[in-house]
Each structure stands twice: as structure tokens, then as C-alpha cells.
CSV table of C-alpha atoms in Angstrom, one decimal:
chain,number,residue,atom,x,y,z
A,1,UNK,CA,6.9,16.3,16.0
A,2,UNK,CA,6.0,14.2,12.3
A,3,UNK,CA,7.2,14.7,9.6
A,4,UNK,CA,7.0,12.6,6.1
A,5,UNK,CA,9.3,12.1,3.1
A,6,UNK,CA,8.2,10.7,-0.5
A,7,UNK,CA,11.4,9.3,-1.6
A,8,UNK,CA,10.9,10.1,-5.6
A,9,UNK,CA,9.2,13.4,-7.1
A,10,UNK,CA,8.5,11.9,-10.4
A,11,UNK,CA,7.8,8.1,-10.9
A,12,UNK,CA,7.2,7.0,-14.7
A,13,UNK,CA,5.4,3.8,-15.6
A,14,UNK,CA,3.7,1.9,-18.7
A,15,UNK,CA,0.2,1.5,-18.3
A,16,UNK,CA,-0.3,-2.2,-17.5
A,17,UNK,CA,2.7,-2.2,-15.3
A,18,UNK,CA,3.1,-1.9,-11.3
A,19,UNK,CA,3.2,1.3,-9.4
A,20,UNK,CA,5.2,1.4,-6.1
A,21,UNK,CA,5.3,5.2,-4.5
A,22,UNK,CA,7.3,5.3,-1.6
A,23,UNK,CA,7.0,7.4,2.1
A,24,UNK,CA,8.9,7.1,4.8
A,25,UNK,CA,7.2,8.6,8.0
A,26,UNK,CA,8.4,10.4,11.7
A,27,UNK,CA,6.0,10.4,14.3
A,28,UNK,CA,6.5,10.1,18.4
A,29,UNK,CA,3.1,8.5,18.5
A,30,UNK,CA,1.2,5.7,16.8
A,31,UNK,CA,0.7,7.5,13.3
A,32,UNK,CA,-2.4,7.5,11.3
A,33,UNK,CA,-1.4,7.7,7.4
A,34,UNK,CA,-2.9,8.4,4.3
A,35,UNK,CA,-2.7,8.9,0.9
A,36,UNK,CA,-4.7,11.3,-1.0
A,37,UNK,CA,-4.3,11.6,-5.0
A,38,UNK,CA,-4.9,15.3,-6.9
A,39,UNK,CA,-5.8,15.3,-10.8
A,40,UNK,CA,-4.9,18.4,-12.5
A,41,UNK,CA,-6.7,21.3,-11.4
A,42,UNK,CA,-8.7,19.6,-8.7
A,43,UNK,CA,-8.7,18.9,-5.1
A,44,UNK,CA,-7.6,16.4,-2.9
A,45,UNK,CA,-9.2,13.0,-2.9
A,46,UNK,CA,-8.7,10.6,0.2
A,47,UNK,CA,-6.9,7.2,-1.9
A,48,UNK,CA,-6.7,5.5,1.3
A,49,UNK,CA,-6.3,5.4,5.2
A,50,UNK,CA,-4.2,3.4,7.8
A,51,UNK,CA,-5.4,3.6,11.6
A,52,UNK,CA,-3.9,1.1,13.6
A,53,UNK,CA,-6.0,-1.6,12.5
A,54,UNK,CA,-4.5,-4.5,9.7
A,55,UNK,CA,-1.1,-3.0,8.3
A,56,UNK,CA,-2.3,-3.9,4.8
A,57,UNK,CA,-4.9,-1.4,3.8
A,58,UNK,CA,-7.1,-1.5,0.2
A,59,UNK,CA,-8.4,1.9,-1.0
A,60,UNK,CA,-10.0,3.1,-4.2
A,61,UNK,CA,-8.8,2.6,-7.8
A,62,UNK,CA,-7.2,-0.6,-6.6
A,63,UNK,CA,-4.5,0.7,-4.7
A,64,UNK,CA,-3.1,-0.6,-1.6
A,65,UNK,CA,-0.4,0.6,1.1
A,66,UNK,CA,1.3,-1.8,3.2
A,67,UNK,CA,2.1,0.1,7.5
A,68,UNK,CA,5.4,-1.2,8.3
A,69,UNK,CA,6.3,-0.1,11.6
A,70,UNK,CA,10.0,-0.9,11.9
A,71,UNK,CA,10.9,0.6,8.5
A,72,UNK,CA,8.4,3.3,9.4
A,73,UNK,CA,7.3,2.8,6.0
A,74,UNK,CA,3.6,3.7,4.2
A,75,UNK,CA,4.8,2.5,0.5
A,76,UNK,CA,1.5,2.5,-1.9
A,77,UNK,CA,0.9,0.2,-4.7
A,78,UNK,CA,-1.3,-0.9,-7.5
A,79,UNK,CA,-0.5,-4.2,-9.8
A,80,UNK,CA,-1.6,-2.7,-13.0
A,81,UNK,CA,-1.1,1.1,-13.8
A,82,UNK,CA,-4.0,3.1,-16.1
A,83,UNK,CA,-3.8,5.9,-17.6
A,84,UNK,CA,-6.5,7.9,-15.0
A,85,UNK,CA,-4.1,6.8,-12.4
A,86,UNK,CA,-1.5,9.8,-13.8
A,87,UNK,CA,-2.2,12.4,-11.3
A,88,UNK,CA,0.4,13.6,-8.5
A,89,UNK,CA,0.1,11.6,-4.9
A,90,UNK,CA,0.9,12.8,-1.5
A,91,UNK,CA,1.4,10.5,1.7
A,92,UNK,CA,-0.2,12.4,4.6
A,93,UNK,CA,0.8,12.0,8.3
A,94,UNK,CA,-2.0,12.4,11.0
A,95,UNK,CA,-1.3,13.7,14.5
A,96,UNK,CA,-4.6,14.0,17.1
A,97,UNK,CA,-5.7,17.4,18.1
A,98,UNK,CA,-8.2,17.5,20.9
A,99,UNK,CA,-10.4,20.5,22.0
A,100,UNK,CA,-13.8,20.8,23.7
A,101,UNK,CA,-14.3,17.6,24.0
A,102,UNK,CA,-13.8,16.3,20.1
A,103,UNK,CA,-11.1,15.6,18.4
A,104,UNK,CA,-9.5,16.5,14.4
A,105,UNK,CA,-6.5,15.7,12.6
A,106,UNK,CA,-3.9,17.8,12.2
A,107,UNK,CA,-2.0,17.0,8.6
A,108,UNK,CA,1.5,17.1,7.7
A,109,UNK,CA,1.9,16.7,3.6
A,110,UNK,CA,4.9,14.8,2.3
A,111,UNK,CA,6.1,17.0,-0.8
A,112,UNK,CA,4.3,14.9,-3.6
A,113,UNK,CA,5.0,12.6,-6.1
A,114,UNK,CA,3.8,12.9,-9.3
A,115,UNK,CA,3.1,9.7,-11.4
A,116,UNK,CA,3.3,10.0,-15.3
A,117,UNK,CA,1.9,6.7,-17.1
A,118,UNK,CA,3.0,6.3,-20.5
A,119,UNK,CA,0.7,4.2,-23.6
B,1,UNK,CA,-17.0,15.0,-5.7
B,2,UNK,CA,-16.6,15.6,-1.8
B,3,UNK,CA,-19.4,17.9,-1.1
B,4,UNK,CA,-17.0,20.6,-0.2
B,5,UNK,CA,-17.6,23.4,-2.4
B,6,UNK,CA,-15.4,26.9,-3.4
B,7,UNK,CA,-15.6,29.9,-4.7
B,8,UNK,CA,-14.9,31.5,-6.8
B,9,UNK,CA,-12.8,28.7,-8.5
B,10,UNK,CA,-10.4,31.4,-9.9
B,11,UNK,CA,-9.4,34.9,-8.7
B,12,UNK,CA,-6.9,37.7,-9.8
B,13,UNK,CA,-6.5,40.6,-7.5
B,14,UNK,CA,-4.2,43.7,-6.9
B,15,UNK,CA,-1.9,43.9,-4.0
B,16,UNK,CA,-4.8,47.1,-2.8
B,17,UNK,CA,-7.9,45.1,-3.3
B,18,UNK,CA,-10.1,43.0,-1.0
B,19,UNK,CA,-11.5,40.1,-1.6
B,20,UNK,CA,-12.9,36.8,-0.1
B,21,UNK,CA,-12.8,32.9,-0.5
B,22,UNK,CA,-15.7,31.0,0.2
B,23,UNK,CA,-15.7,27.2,1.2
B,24,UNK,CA,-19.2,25.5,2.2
B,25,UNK,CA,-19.9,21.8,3.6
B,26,UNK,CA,-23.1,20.2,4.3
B,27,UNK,CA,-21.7,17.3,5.5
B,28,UNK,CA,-22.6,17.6,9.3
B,29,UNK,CA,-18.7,17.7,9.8
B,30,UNK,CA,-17.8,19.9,12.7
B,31,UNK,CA,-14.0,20.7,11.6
B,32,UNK,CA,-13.1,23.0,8.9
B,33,UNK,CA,-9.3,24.0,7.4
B,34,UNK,CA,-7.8,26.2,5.3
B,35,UNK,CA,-4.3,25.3,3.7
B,36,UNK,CA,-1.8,27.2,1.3
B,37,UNK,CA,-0.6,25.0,-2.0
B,38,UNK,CA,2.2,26.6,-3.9
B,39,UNK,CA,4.3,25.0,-6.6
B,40,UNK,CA,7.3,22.9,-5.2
B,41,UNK,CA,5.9,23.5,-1.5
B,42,UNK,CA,3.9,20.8,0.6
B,43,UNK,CA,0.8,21.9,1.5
B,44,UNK,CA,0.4,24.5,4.7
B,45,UNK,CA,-2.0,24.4,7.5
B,46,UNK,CA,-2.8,27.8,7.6
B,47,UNK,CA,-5.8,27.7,10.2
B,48,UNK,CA,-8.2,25.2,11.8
B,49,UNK,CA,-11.9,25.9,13.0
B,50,UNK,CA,-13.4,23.2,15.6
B,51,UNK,CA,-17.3,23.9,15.9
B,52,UNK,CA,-16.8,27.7,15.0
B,53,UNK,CA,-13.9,28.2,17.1
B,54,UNK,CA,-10.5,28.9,15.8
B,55,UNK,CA,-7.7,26.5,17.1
B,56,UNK,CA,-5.0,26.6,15.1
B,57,UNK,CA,-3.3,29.7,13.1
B,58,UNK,CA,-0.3,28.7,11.7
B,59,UNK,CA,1.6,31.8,12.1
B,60,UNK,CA,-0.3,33.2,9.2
B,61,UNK,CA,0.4,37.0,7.8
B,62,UNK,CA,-2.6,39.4,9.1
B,63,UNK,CA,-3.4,40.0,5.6
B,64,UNK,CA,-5.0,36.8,5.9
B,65,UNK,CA,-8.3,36.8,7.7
B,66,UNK,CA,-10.5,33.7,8.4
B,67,UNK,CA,-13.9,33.6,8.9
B,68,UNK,CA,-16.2,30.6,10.4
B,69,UNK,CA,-20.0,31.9,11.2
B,70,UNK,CA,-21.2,28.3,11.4
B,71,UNK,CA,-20.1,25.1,10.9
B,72,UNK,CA,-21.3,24.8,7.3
B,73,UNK,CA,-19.1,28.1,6.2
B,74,UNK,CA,-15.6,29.2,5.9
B,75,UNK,CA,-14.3,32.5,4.9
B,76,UNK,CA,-10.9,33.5,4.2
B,77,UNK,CA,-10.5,37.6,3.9
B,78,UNK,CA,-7.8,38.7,2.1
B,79,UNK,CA,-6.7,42.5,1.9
B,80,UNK,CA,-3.1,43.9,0.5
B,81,UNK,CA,-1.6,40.6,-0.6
B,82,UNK,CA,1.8,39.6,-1.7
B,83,UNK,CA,2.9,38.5,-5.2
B,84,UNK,CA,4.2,35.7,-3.2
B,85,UNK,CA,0.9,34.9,-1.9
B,86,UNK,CA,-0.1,33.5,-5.7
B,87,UNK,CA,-1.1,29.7,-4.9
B,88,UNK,CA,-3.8,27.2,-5.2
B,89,UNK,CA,-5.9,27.7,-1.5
B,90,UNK,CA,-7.9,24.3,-0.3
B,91,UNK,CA,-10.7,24.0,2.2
B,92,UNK,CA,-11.3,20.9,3.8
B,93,UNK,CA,-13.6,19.7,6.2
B,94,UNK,CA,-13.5,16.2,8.9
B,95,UNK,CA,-16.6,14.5,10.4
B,96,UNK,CA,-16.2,14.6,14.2
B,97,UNK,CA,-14.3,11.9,15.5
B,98,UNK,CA,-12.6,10.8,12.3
B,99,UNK,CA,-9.0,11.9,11.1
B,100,UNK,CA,-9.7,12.2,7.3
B,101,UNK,CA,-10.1,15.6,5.9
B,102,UNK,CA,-12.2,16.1,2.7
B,103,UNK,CA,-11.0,19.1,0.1
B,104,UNK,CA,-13.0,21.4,-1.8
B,105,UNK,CA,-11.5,21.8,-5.4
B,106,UNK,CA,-9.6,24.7,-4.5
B,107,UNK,CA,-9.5,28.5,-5.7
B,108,UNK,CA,-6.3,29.3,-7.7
B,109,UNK,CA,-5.3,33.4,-6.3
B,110,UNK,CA,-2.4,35.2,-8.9
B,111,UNK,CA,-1.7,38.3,-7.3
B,112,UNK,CA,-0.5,40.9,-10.0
């Protein structure tokens, strides 16, 4: 079983200020992780992926997420908040399926948390 | 944009209608999903398609009806639907051997 829990629904910032948006993650296996960001009224877009290879992993937009195993942590960051960075983010879980011979990704979706970034 | 495409983008139905959602990749990914987004919920897994074949239905209400004739199309059939059922209804496709799903932009359903 997995399972994933964003510790804040709403963060606030200033623009020009850090972001930090927290997950905490439950997996029996070696998790993959992500972080996917949704503007209003538009899909998901893939921020950034962990797969067991360096725990510290860049994305887009400047963010980054730091894999910390024994805090089973996937926090994501970005020094300097914009205003195009408002937009709710969701930390994403990733257990292997495996059938005819390829294999997918089977997501479980923490609940979201959505950043507001003030002037 | 992520190359997966919806329609329609918006859609109001009665609970006695039928209708359908369409989701279209030309990615060359062989994985295709449909998932449930309602307000305050996390998003659902509601069914998985490997290469045409269906392998996952999340215990998903009948009224509910996918659809994969290729690996380039999705269809989702819906028929006698729920007030409850309102919500914002992704696709998403994966390249094969990669875990990362890309999402269409969704189709917000209200159900009247």
C-alpha cells in the first residue's frame, strides 16, 4: 500500500520570497515521487520527478525537491516565489504495475496544496 | 501543452442523457488513464488501458463506460449520471517504460 500526505492545504508567500511545500510519503517499496502543478482550469503538468537516482532533483520553473528516505520526506522548494508560480501543487506517489510484458505507473495523489503569492 | 487533447472541454448533461468524453495522444505512449477530480477530493484512478487492454477499474459505477480502440484514443461513456458525479475528468497518457503520466486539460461534467 502508498499513500501520501501534503502537510498544509493553503501556503501564502510574497513574491520574491521562498516556497517550501511539504509531503510526507508511505510506500513498502522504493517510491518514485513527483510533483505535478495545475493552473486554474488546466491540467496537470509534471513539475518534477524522483526515481532512485540523486535525492536532490531540479525540475521546471526552478523548483527543486529534496528524497529523504528516513523522514520519508519529498518537500519541494524554489528560492524566489513569482507570481505564475500561484497555482495548486500535488506530490504524487508511484507504485509499478506490470502487464504483458511493459510496465505503467499506478498514481496515488496527495490532497493538494494550493500556493497563493501575494505582490 | 502535453499533446494530450479533450473534448469537449465543457459538458452539462441530464441524469437521462448519454454522452461521451474524448481524450487523444499522438505521443507513441502505450498507457492511457482516466481519473475523477472533484473539489476537496484527491484525484481518483478510475481505469487504466495498457496497449488497448483494460487493467485497472477502480471499482467504478457501470454508468461509467470506458472505451480504448487504439492506443491513440480513449473514450469514456457516460449514461444516467449522478449529481454527484459533477467533477473535472482528466486523461492522461505514459510512454512505455516510464512512470510519468501526462494530462489532457480536462472536461469539467455538471450534472443538473
Amino acid at each position: 500500500a502508498q499513500s501520501v500526505t501534503q502537510l498544509d492545504s493553503h501556503v501564502s508567500v510574497s513574491e520574491g520570497t521562498p516556497v517550501l511545500l511539504r509531503c510526507n510519503y508511505s510506500s513498502s517499496y522504493s517510491p518514485s515521487l513527483f510533483w505535478y502543478v495545475q493552473h486554474p482550469n488546466k491540467g496537470l503538468q509534471l513539475l518534477l520527478k524522483y526515481t532512485s537516482a540523486a535525492t536532490l532533483v531540479k525540475g521546471i520553473n526552478g523548483f527543486e525537491a529534496e528524497f529523504k528516505k528516513s523522514e520519508t520526506s519529498f518537500h519541494l522548494t524554489k528560492p524566489s516565489a513569482h507570481m505564475s508560480d500561484a497555482a495548486e501543487y500535488f506530490c504524487v506517489v508511484t507504485l509499478v504495475s506490470r502487464t504483458g510484458g511493459t510496465s505503467y505507473g499506478k498514481l496515488t495523489f496527495g490532497q493538494g496544496t494550493i500556493l497563493t503569492v501575494h505582490p | 501543452e502535453t499533446g494530450v487533447t479533450q473534448t469537449p472541454r465543457h459538458l452539462v448533461m441530464g441524469m437521462t442523457n448519454k454522452k461521451s468524453l474524448k481524450c487523444e495522444q499522438h505521443l507513441g505512449h502505450n498507457a492511457m488513464y482516466w481519473y475523477k477530480q472533484s473539489a476537496k477530493k484527491p484525484l481518483e484512478l478510475m481505469f487504466v488501458y495498457n496497449f488497448k487492454e483494460q487493467t485497472e477499474n477502480n471499482s467504478v459505477p457501470s454508468r461509467f463506460s470506458p472505451e480504448c480502440p487504439n492506443s491513440s484514443h480513449l473514450f469514456l461513456h457516460l449514461h444516467t449520471l449522478q449529481p454527484e458525479d459533477s467533477a473535472l475528468y482528466l486523461c492522461a497518457s505514459s510512454p512505455p517504460g516510464l512512470l510519468e503520466q501526462y494530462f489532457g486539460p480536462g472536461t469539467r461534467l455538471t450534472v443538473t
